Tab-separated table of C-alpha atoms in Angstrom:
chain	number	residue	atom	x	y	z
A	1	MET	CA	38.155	-13.787	48.944
A	2	ARG	CA	37.959	-16.166	45.988
A	3	SER	CA	34.191	-15.738	45.711
A	4	LEU	CA	34.614	-11.942	45.737
A	5	THR	CA	37.251	-12.137	42.994
A	6	PHE	CA	35.016	-14.400	40.928
A	7	PHE	CA	32.129	-11.965	41.414
A	8	PHE	CA	34.210	-9.023	40.140
A	9	ILE	CA	35.372	-11.034	37.117
A	10	VAL	CA	31.789	-11.941	36.209
A	11	LEU	CA	30.727	-8.316	36.690
A	12	LEU	CA	33.559	-7.161	34.415
A	13	PHE	CA	32.489	-9.624	31.732
A	14	LEU	CA	28.907	-8.400	31.941
A	15	LEU	CA	29.873	-4.737	31.743
A	16	THR	CA	32.056	-5.228	28.672
A	17	THR	CA	29.571	-7.401	26.776
A	18	GLY	CA	28.943	-5.936	23.326
A	19	CYS	CA	32.335	-4.243	23.033
A	20	TRP	CA	34.194	-7.207	21.566
A	21	ASP	CA	33.018	-6.952	17.988
A	22	SER	CA	35.860	-6.793	15.491
A	23	THR	CA	34.681	-3.550	13.859
A	24	ALA	CA	35.790	-0.494	15.776
A	25	MET	CA	32.612	1.558	15.528
A	26	GLU	CA	31.098	3.984	17.968
A	27	ARG	CA	28.074	3.074	20.071
A	28	ARG	CA	25.621	4.100	17.367
A	29	ALA	CA	25.505	2.504	13.956
A	30	LEU	CA	25.013	5.493	11.665
A	31	VAL	CA	22.982	4.261	8.704
A	32	MET	CA	23.482	6.533	5.699
A	33	ASN	CA	21.528	4.492	3.143
A	34	ILE	CA	19.024	1.662	3.470
A	35	GLY	CA	19.217	-1.073	0.859
A	36	PHE	CA	16.667	-3.769	0.026
A	37	ASP	CA	17.256	-6.838	-2.109
A	38	VAL	CA	15.719	-10.233	-2.775
A	39	GLY	CA	17.209	-12.825	-0.425
A	40	GLU	CA	18.933	-15.963	-1.603
A	41	GLU	CA	17.472	-18.212	1.103
A	42	LYS	CA	14.714	-16.013	2.519
A	43	PRO	CA	12.305	-13.601	0.829
A	44	LEU	CA	14.049	-10.387	1.879
A	45	ALA	CA	17.622	-9.147	2.237
A	46	LEU	CA	18.495	-5.970	4.114
A	47	VAL	CA	21.783	-4.139	3.449
A	48	LEU	CA	22.616	-1.159	5.643
A	49	ASP	CA	25.191	1.410	4.580
A	50	ILE	CA	26.826	2.085	7.960
A	51	HIS	CA	29.337	4.902	8.351
A	52	ASN	CA	32.206	4.898	10.831
A	53	ALA	CA	32.142	8.374	12.337
A	54	LYS	CA	35.661	7.972	13.747
A	55	GLN	CA	37.229	7.128	10.415
A	56	SER	CA	37.643	10.802	9.537
A	57	ASP	CA	39.629	11.241	12.775
A	58	ALA	CA	41.798	8.293	11.817
A	59	ASN	CA	42.804	10.144	8.653
A	60	THR	CA	44.334	12.957	10.715
A	61	MET	CA	45.505	11.168	13.867
A	62	VAL	CA	48.981	9.731	14.200
A	63	GLY	CA	48.841	5.984	13.865
A	64	PRO	CA	48.551	3.171	11.378
A	65	PRO	CA	45.931	3.693	8.658
A	66	GLY	CA	42.588	2.153	9.469
A	67	ALA	CA	43.359	1.940	13.177
A	68	LEU	CA	39.795	2.875	14.029
A	69	GLY	CA	38.224	0.470	11.562
A	70	PRO	CA	36.999	0.724	7.996
A	71	ALA	CA	35.275	3.827	6.724
A	72	VAL	CA	32.102	1.945	5.948
A	73	ILE	CA	30.591	-1.485	6.370
A	74	ALA	CA	27.563	-2.906	4.569
A	75	PRO	CA	26.363	-6.033	6.399
A	76	ARG	CA	23.745	-8.137	4.654
A	77	THR	CA	21.087	-10.074	6.536
A	78	GLU	CA	18.109	-12.057	5.298
A	79	GLY	CA	14.708	-12.742	6.774
A	80	THR	CA	11.023	-13.061	6.092
A	81	THR	CA	10.291	-9.546	7.404
A	82	ILE	CA	12.248	-6.322	7.727
A	83	ASP	CA	12.110	-6.460	11.527
A	84	GLU	CA	13.584	-9.951	11.453
A	85	CYS	CA	16.465	-8.664	9.335
A	86	LEU	CA	17.061	-5.852	11.816
A	87	GLU	CA	17.150	-8.247	14.758
A	88	GLU	CA	19.752	-10.288	12.910
A	89	GLN	CA	21.749	-7.101	12.320
A	90	ARG	CA	21.710	-6.329	16.040
A	91	ARG	CA	22.970	-9.816	16.877
A	92	ASN	CA	25.883	-9.521	14.482
A	93	MET	CA	26.677	-5.950	15.473
A	94	PRO	CA	25.492	-4.991	18.958
A	95	ARG	CA	24.989	-1.299	18.274
A	96	ARG	CA	21.998	0.968	18.345
A	97	ILE	CA	21.009	1.267	14.694
A	98	ASP	CA	20.327	4.930	13.936
A	99	PHE	CA	18.385	5.714	10.739
A	100	GLY	CA	18.336	9.466	11.381
A	101	LEU	CA	20.957	10.197	8.712
A	102	ALA	CA	19.576	7.837	6.070
A	103	SER	CA	19.484	9.980	2.953
A	104	ALA	CA	18.365	7.355	0.433
A	105	VAL	CA	16.367	4.158	0.153
A	106	VAL	CA	18.125	2.050	-2.478
A	107	ILE	CA	16.225	-0.914	-3.925
A	108	THR	CA	17.668	-3.422	-6.355
A	109	GLU	CA	15.983	-3.972	-9.686
A	110	ASP	CA	14.961	-7.512	-8.724
A	111	ALA	CA	13.361	-6.329	-5.490
A	112	ALA	CA	11.616	-3.459	-7.295
A	113	ARG	CA	10.078	-5.870	-9.785
A	114	GLU	CA	8.849	-7.969	-6.845
A	115	GLY	CA	7.160	-5.001	-5.156
A	116	ILE	CA	8.330	-1.701	-3.664
A	117	PHE	CA	5.334	-0.823	-1.491
A	118	PRO	CA	6.210	-2.968	1.590
A	119	TYR	CA	9.612	-1.273	1.845
A	120	LEU	CA	8.195	2.221	1.514
A	121	SER	CA	5.396	1.618	4.000
A	122	TRP	CA	7.738	0.177	6.638
A	123	ILE	CA	10.285	2.940	6.210
A	124	PHE	CA	7.718	5.704	6.300
A	125	PHE	CA	6.265	4.550	9.607
A	126	HIS	CA	9.631	3.806	11.180
A	127	PRO	CA	10.145	6.455	13.878
A	128	ASN	CA	13.786	7.156	13.018
A	129	VAL	CA	13.724	7.289	9.210
A	130	ARG	CA	13.532	10.679	7.521
A	131	ASN	CA	10.518	11.158	5.282
A	132	ASN	CA	12.548	13.225	2.802
A	133	SER	CA	14.980	10.434	1.961
A	134	TYR	CA	15.324	9.774	-1.747
A	135	VAL	CA	14.110	6.564	-3.379
A	136	ILE	CA	16.542	5.025	-5.895
A	137	VAL	CA	16.548	1.798	-7.921
A	138	THR	CA	19.864	0.229	-8.925
A	139	SER	CA	21.102	-2.670	-11.026
A	140	THR	CA	24.333	-2.955	-8.984
A	141	ASP	CA	24.848	-5.244	-6.017
A	142	LEU	CA	24.177	-3.192	-2.902
A	143	GLN	CA	27.291	-4.217	-0.992
A	144	LYS	CA	29.456	-3.282	-3.972
A	145	LEU	CA	27.528	-0.065	-4.418
A	146	PHE	CA	28.046	0.947	-0.797
A	147	THR	CA	31.636	-0.260	-0.328
A	148	GLU	CA	33.787	-1.921	-2.977
A	149	GLU	CA	32.892	-0.083	-6.153
A	150	ALA	CA	32.014	3.218	-4.513
A	151	ARG	CA	34.475	6.033	-4.065
A	152	VAL	CA	35.513	6.732	-0.462
A	153	VAL	CA	36.180	10.400	0.287
A	154	GLU	CA	37.212	11.717	3.716
A	155	GLY	CA	35.733	8.828	5.593
A	156	THR	CA	32.335	8.970	3.905
A	157	MET	CA	31.122	5.909	2.124
A	158	GLY	CA	30.307	5.790	-1.513
A	159	GLY	CA	26.624	5.347	-0.839
A	160	ALA	CA	26.441	8.943	0.377
A	161	LEU	CA	27.642	10.028	-3.055
A	162	LEU	CA	24.346	8.770	-4.431
A	163	VAL	CA	22.481	11.660	-2.884
A	164	SER	CA	25.283	14.210	-3.121
A	165	GLN	CA	25.562	13.602	-6.858
A	166	LEU	CA	21.793	13.530	-7.120
A	167	MET	CA	21.677	17.034	-5.686
A	168	ALA	CA	24.742	18.240	-7.599
A	169	ASP	CA	23.131	17.277	-10.914
A	170	ARG	CA	20.119	19.409	-10.099
A	171	LYS	CA	20.582	21.539	-13.219
A	172	THR	CA	19.328	18.950	-15.644
A	173	ALA	CA	15.861	17.868	-16.654
A	174	ALA	CA	16.925	14.279	-17.356
A	175	LEU	CA	17.565	13.372	-13.708
A	176	THR	CA	14.479	12.150	-11.867
A	177	ARG	CA	14.194	12.845	-8.152
A	178	VAL	CA	11.530	11.530	-5.806
A	179	ASN	CA	11.646	11.457	-2.016
A	180	LEU	CA	10.089	8.975	0.355
A	181	TRP	CA	7.017	11.006	1.204
A	182	GLU	CA	6.145	11.683	-2.443
A	183	ALA	CA	6.648	8.039	-3.416
A	184	TYR	CA	4.427	6.890	-0.564
A	185	ARG	CA	1.738	9.441	-1.435
A	186	ILE	CA	1.713	8.368	-5.100
A	187	GLN	CA	1.282	4.744	-4.044
A	188	LEU	CA	-1.675	5.544	-1.796
A	189	ASP	CA	-3.274	8.207	-3.989
A	190	GLY	CA	-3.735	6.066	-7.084
A	191	THR	CA	-3.825	9.053	-9.471
A	192	GLY	CA	-0.494	8.391	-11.148
A	193	SER	CA	2.504	6.123	-11.482
A	194	LEU	CA	5.824	6.368	-9.715
A	195	MET	CA	9.024	7.164	-11.604
A	196	VAL	CA	12.319	6.642	-9.735
A	197	PRO	CA	15.943	7.310	-10.783
A	198	PHE	CA	17.754	4.214	-12.041
A	199	VAL	CA	21.502	4.104	-11.317
A	200	ARG	CA	24.490	1.821	-11.619
A	201	SER	CA	28.006	1.908	-10.206
A	202	GLN	CA	31.127	1.292	-12.248
A	203	GLU	CA	34.726	1.833	-11.133
A	204	GLY	CA	33.725	4.053	-8.248
A	205	ARG	CA	31.434	6.315	-10.248
A	206	ILE	CA	27.673	6.586	-10.162
A	207	TYR	CA	25.918	6.634	-13.530
A	208	TYR	CA	22.272	7.606	-13.975
A	209	GLU	CA	20.745	5.524	-16.752
A	210	GLY	CA	17.247	6.936	-16.791
A	211	SER	CA	14.176	6.207	-14.715
A	212	ALA	CA	12.428	3.102	-13.437
A	213	VAL	CA	8.676	3.189	-14.062
A	214	PHE	CA	6.216	1.489	-11.706
A	215	ASP	CA	2.735	0.161	-12.219
A	216	GLY	CA	1.291	0.317	-8.749
A	217	ASP	CA	4.010	-1.077	-6.493
A	218	ARG	CA	5.973	-3.069	-9.105
A	219	MET	CA	8.599	-1.935	-11.546
A	220	ILE	CA	7.514	-2.581	-15.131
A	221	GLY	CA	10.058	-0.827	-17.352
A	222	LEU	CA	12.707	1.805	-17.948
A	223	LEU	CA	12.903	5.192	-19.622
A	224	ASP	CA	16.220	6.398	-21.004
A	225	PRO	CA	17.569	9.844	-19.967
A	226	ASP	CA	16.095	11.609	-23.015
A	227	GLU	CA	12.646	10.153	-22.398
A	228	SER	CA	12.932	10.931	-18.683
A	229	ALA	CA	13.762	14.544	-19.518
A	230	PHE	CA	10.582	15.000	-21.550
A	231	VAL	CA	8.464	13.431	-18.806
A	232	ASN	CA	10.035	15.664	-16.144
A	233	ILE	CA	9.571	18.733	-18.335
A	234	ILE	CA	5.860	18.026	-18.823
A	235	ALA	CA	5.075	16.769	-15.324
A	236	GLU	CA	7.263	19.070	-13.224
A	237	GLU	CA	8.358	21.873	-15.590
A	238	ARG	CA	11.972	20.913	-14.994
A	239	MET	CA	14.692	23.109	-16.483
A	240	PRO	CA	17.228	23.804	-17.951
A	241	TYR	CA	17.293	21.617	-21.028
A	242	LEU	CA	19.530	21.456	-24.104
A	243	PHE	CA	17.824	20.418	-27.322
A	244	THR	CA	19.603	19.787	-30.635
A	245	PHE	CA	17.710	19.505	-33.904
A	246	ASP	CA	18.234	19.721	-37.669
A	247	PHE	CA	17.626	23.259	-38.856
A	248	ILE	CA	16.635	24.036	-42.448
A	249	PRO	CA	17.108	27.770	-43.147
A	250	PRO	CA	14.221	29.750	-44.611
A	251	GLU	CA	16.205	30.545	-47.780
A	252	VAL	CA	16.459	26.843	-48.598
A	253	LYS	CA	12.748	26.284	-48.013
A	254	GLU	CA	11.851	29.128	-50.336
A	255	ASN	CA	13.975	27.578	-53.081
A	256	GLY	CA	12.382	24.166	-52.571
A	257	GLN	CA	15.636	22.575	-51.362
A	258	GLU	CA	14.529	21.306	-47.968
A	259	ASP	CA	16.624	18.182	-48.281
A	260	GLU	CA	19.896	20.101	-48.323
A	261	GLN	CA	21.416	20.842	-44.948
A	262	VAL	CA	22.852	24.370	-45.422
A	263	PRO	CA	23.473	26.892	-42.643
A	264	ALA	CA	20.905	29.656	-42.449
A	265	VAL	CA	23.474	32.392	-42.967
A	266	GLU	CA	25.512	30.785	-45.732
A	267	GLU	CA	24.023	32.815	-48.597
A	268	ARG	CA	24.339	36.111	-46.751
A	269	GLN	CA	27.869	35.185	-45.746
A	270	GLU	CA	28.779	34.583	-49.400
A	271	VAL	CA	27.432	38.034	-50.274
A	272	GLN	CA	29.534	39.516	-47.483
A	273	GLU	CA	32.591	37.687	-48.778
A	274	GLU	CA	31.986	38.982	-52.316
A	275	GLN	CA	31.694	42.515	-50.997
A	276	THR	CA	34.854	42.027	-48.946
A	277	ALA	CA	36.682	40.688	-52.009
A	278	GLU	CA	35.598	43.692	-54.100
A	279	GLU	CA	36.779	46.059	-51.386
A	280	GLN	CA	40.083	44.193	-51.181
A	281	VAL	CA	40.584	44.499	-54.969
A	282	GLN	CA	39.793	48.186	-54.773
A	283	GLU	CA	42.280	48.656	-51.934
A	284	ASP	CA	44.929	46.733	-53.862
A	285	SER	CA	44.435	48.966	-56.892
A	286	GLU	CA	44.696	52.035	-54.713
A	287	GLU	CA	47.812	50.702	-53.032
A	288	GLY	CA	49.361	49.922	-56.411
A	289	SER	CA	48.802	53.515	-57.587
A	290	SER	CA	50.057	55.029	-54.353
A	291	PRO	CA	53.679	56.171	-54.491
A	292	GLU	CA	54.284	55.194	-50.840
A	293	LYS	CA	52.719	51.725	-50.968
A	294	GLY	CA	53.424	50.828	-54.553
A	295	HIS	CA	57.060	49.866	-53.858
A	296	LEU	CA	56.244	46.946	-51.520
A	297	ALA	CA	57.893	43.707	-52.509
A	298	GLU	CA	55.636	40.939	-53.721
A	299	GLY	CA	56.894	38.570	-51.037
A	300	ASP	CA	55.649	40.862	-48.281
A	301	ARG	CA	52.064	39.802	-48.990
A	302	GLU	CA	52.713	36.071	-49.038
A	303	PRO	CA	52.269	35.409	-45.267
A	304	LYS	CA	48.812	37.047	-45.310
A	305	LYS	CA	47.831	34.986	-48.328
A	306	GLU	CA	48.938	31.768	-46.645
A	307	GLN	CA	47.124	32.717	-43.473
A	308	LYS	CA	43.941	33.377	-45.425
A	309	GLN	CA	44.195	30.011	-47.126
A	310	SER	CA	44.733	28.248	-43.822
A	311	ASN	CA	41.434	29.633	-42.504
A	312	GLY	CA	39.449	27.769	-45.160
A	313	VAL	CA	38.746	24.069	-45.418
A	314	GLU	CA	41.382	22.274	-47.425
A	315	GLY	CA	40.158	21.495	-50.937
A	316	ARG	CA	36.940	23.481	-50.434
A	317	PRO	CA	37.460	27.159	-51.289
A	318	GLU	CA	33.714	27.852	-50.967
A	319	ARG	CA	33.982	27.058	-47.216
A	320	GLU	CA	36.750	29.604	-46.659
A	321	GLY	CA	36.184	31.601	-43.480
A	322	LYS	CA	33.325	29.361	-42.305
A	323	MET	CA	32.941	26.676	-39.675
A	324	ASP	CA	35.162	23.651	-40.190
A	325	VAL	CA	32.388	21.115	-39.646
A	326	PRO	CA	31.049	18.225	-41.726
A	327	ASP	CA	28.180	18.929	-44.091
A	328	GLU	CA	25.721	16.763	-42.181
A	329	GLU	CA	26.407	18.690	-38.952
A	330	ALA	CA	26.498	22.181	-40.416
A	331	SER	CA	22.795	22.778	-39.745
A	332	ARG	CA	22.641	21.194	-36.290
A	333	MET	CA	21.287	23.797	-33.891
A	334	THR	CA	21.337	23.544	-30.098
A	335	LEU	CA	18.844	25.505	-28.040
A	336	ARG	CA	19.211	26.032	-24.311
A	337	PHE	CA	15.802	26.340	-22.682
A	338	TYR	CA	15.740	27.965	-19.272
A	339	ARG	CA	11.980	28.417	-18.862
A	340	VAL	CA	9.038	26.145	-19.572
A	341	GLN	CA	5.311	26.617	-19.020
A	342	ARG	CA	2.978	23.644	-19.189
A	343	SER	CA	-0.804	23.514	-19.098
A	344	TYR	CA	-3.292	20.630	-18.970
A	345	ASP	CA	-6.764	20.797	-20.487
A	346	ILE	CA	-8.706	17.605	-19.755
A	347	GLU	CA	-12.291	17.114	-20.883
A	348	LYS	CA	-14.789	14.324	-20.383
A	349	ILE	CA	-16.112	13.178	-23.755
A	350	GLY	CA	-18.132	10.176	-22.596
A	351	SER	CA	-18.606	7.595	-19.889
A	352	GLN	CA	-15.094	6.879	-18.607
A	353	GLN	CA	-13.731	8.569	-21.734
A	354	TYR	CA	-11.417	11.556	-21.528
A	355	GLU	CA	-9.354	13.743	-23.808
A	356	ALA	CA	-6.210	15.491	-22.572
A	357	ASN	CA	-4.640	18.449	-24.370
A	358	ILE	CA	-1.156	19.305	-23.152
A	359	HIS	CA	0.499	22.537	-24.218
A	360	VAL	CA	4.166	23.225	-23.500
A	361	HIS	CA	5.853	26.568	-24.160
A	362	PHE	CA	9.656	26.784	-24.171
A	363	THR	CA	11.748	29.926	-23.845
A	364	GLY	CA	15.476	29.846	-24.437
A	365	MET	CA	18.555	30.952	-26.318
A	366	LEU	CA	20.500	29.595	-29.254
A	367	SER	CA	23.832	28.102	-28.188
A	368	ASP	CA	25.697	29.488	-31.180
A	369	ALA	CA	28.940	27.853	-32.327
A	370	ASN	CA	29.399	30.071	-35.392
A	371	PRO	CA	32.186	32.677	-35.612
A	372	PRO	CA	31.377	36.235	-34.470
A	373	GLN	CA	30.928	37.579	-38.015
A	374	VAL	CA	27.923	35.277	-38.523
A	375	ARG	CA	24.638	36.968	-37.715
A	376	TYR	CA	21.027	35.794	-37.664
A	377	ASP	CA	18.003	37.890	-38.500
A	378	ARG	CA	14.405	37.656	-37.330
A	379	ASP	CA	13.445	35.306	-40.155
A	380	ASP	CA	16.061	32.804	-38.988
A	381	PHE	CA	14.790	32.886	-35.412
A	382	ASP	CA	11.183	32.536	-36.551
A	383	ALA	CA	12.188	29.463	-38.553
A	384	MET	CA	14.037	28.088	-35.522
A	385	ASN	CA	10.933	28.565	-33.376
A	386	GLU	CA	8.748	26.698	-35.843
A	387	GLN	CA	11.124	23.831	-36.607
A	388	ALA	CA	12.205	23.329	-32.979
A	389	ALA	CA	8.554	23.208	-31.899
A	390	GLN	CA	7.803	20.581	-34.537
A	391	ALA	CA	10.804	18.466	-33.505
A	392	LEU	CA	9.948	18.711	-29.797
A	393	GLU	CA	6.299	17.897	-30.416
A	394	LYS	CA	7.244	14.805	-32.413
A	395	LYS	CA	9.588	13.520	-29.689
A	396	MET	CA	7.139	14.241	-26.883
A	397	GLN	CA	4.335	12.469	-28.705
A	398	ALA	CA	6.564	9.398	-29.146
A	399	VAL	CA	7.399	9.361	-25.417
A	400	ILE	CA	3.739	9.693	-24.464
A	401	GLU	CA	2.784	6.821	-26.763
A	402	LYS	CA	5.433	4.653	-25.117
A	403	ILE	CA	4.355	5.334	-21.540
A	404	GLN	CA	0.662	5.073	-22.436
A	405	LYS	CA	0.549	2.147	-24.852
A	406	GLU	CA	3.600	0.064	-23.892
A	407	LEU	CA	4.113	0.751	-20.178
A	408	LYS	CA	0.522	1.845	-19.423
A	409	ALA	CA	1.852	4.035	-16.624
A	410	ASP	CA	0.474	7.479	-15.838
A	411	VAL	CA	3.803	9.132	-15.037
A	412	LEU	CA	2.340	12.488	-16.132
A	413	HIS	CA	-0.216	12.211	-13.278
A	414	LEU	CA	-3.221	13.023	-15.428
A	415	GLY	CA	-5.380	11.240	-12.867
A	416	ARG	CA	-5.014	14.183	-10.494
A	417	TYR	CA	-6.919	16.338	-12.993
A	418	VAL	CA	-9.435	13.663	-13.991
A	419	ARG	CA	-10.594	12.907	-10.446
A	420	PRO	CA	-12.222	16.314	-9.726
A	421	ILE	CA	-14.290	16.144	-12.944
A	422	ASP	CA	-16.635	13.462	-11.574
A	423	ILE	CA	-15.625	12.108	-8.193
A	424	ARG	CA	-18.353	9.435	-8.169
A	425	GLU	CA	-17.269	8.055	-11.511
A	426	TRP	CA	-13.658	8.187	-10.324
A	427	GLU	CA	-14.452	6.058	-7.288
A	428	ALA	CA	-16.308	3.528	-9.415
A	429	MET	CA	-13.645	3.054	-12.090
A	430	ASP	CA	-10.071	1.786	-12.145
A	431	TRP	CA	-8.061	4.691	-13.548
A	432	PHE	CA	-5.188	2.531	-14.771
A	433	ASP	CA	-7.599	0.535	-16.938
A	434	VAL	CA	-9.049	3.715	-18.423
A	435	TYR	CA	-5.759	5.596	-18.852
A	436	PRO	CA	-4.429	3.673	-21.919
A	437	GLU	CA	-7.573	4.664	-23.856
A	438	VAL	CA	-7.327	8.385	-23.066
A	439	THR	CA	-6.667	10.597	-26.093
A	440	ILE	CA	-3.572	12.708	-25.381
A	441	ASN	CA	-2.673	15.583	-27.702
A	442	VAL	CA	0.537	17.582	-27.336
A	443	SER	CA	1.216	21.036	-28.732
A	444	VAL	CA	4.540	22.845	-28.389
A	445	THR	CA	5.594	26.438	-28.971
A	446	VAL	CA	9.150	27.723	-28.819
A	447	ARG	CA	10.509	31.227	-28.445
A	448	VAL	CA	14.206	31.762	-29.136
A	449	LEU	CA	15.205	35.151	-27.750
A	450	GLY	CA	18.665	35.312	-29.288
A	451	ALA	CA	22.061	33.677	-29.551
A	452	THR	CA	24.596	33.157	-26.796
A	453	ARG	CA	28.142	31.840	-26.848
């Protein structure tokens, strides 16, 4: 009898092995994001963003808060290989690690500068990882990004907000997006450089600070959001895009006063005001001669006079009825581009010498902040087209010089168009040694269709 009791006790212990971990998770460990970092003691650190699927039930069930465990855990393990880190994860948390929901591969800046290719290659060939997961580089500690500093909403961990916000901010050209398959293809193809969104977390919010640029499999530099927008516009024709520039009206250019920042419609508006004043004087004279209206008391007109004075800028009667803005901002124009067309024209001019001509055509509307009585004519829009094109061309050329001369990274993927020109020469040369010497010319045209409010 005692031996039988002992046998049942041992059998009970064996059956319940693996269910004694302190974290009340279900049988599967649902990994929402995969994080890689440089280890403190070993070469690699793996941080998994694991979601508790039962936490959402705990928010609605009767019981103490957190009865079913935390909403998310982010264990950190170190090892010499990724598989060694996973084995350590399984020892600490005896659950079947499921990568099927992993929506992002998050790599710290230190790990990215050490080399991103081993992480991408392992993840791509892992049978459970989705090949459309996004690749992101961050300057924030991964455990803080996934748990402490990230906002927790309805049982989902903050790491999931990385991708949800990435998709929500789709309507902007400044936000770079690259999934796992595209990143892996760029690494193997060798016709361009990888550009990945660079994020940081602060007080539960995710901030996108531009793009991390790679030379091969190592991060070499950063592009700010404005520079990232121009690269995405040229490489992927990303829209929409808001562009603000200093506008000099055609009337000022004709008078040789380009240095003055005057609104394009100021002179015509003054003429309209003079005509309005003459009409007002004529109406006043008619009212004074009219027997019905000539008996109005003088005080009856005072409120209108005060109201008219309040519409102008104090101490500046010439600005009466116009925008109450500083002089240096009066000619700032903002264009909203909703369509872009880009074309590459690459020619071989010598042995391993190429010339690239990039033309970008923008179509958009003027985001007008002027009052309704202000109108623009065709000359104003023609001047906007010319000056906006010049400003855009200057900024794009500066960005191209930075990525070509300083970073030496082909984020525009010109190599895809160079390779078919002479495939034998392509196989014999190293494109990234030739790319900094390529002559790149940019031309921009703009078409403003009208004004919108």
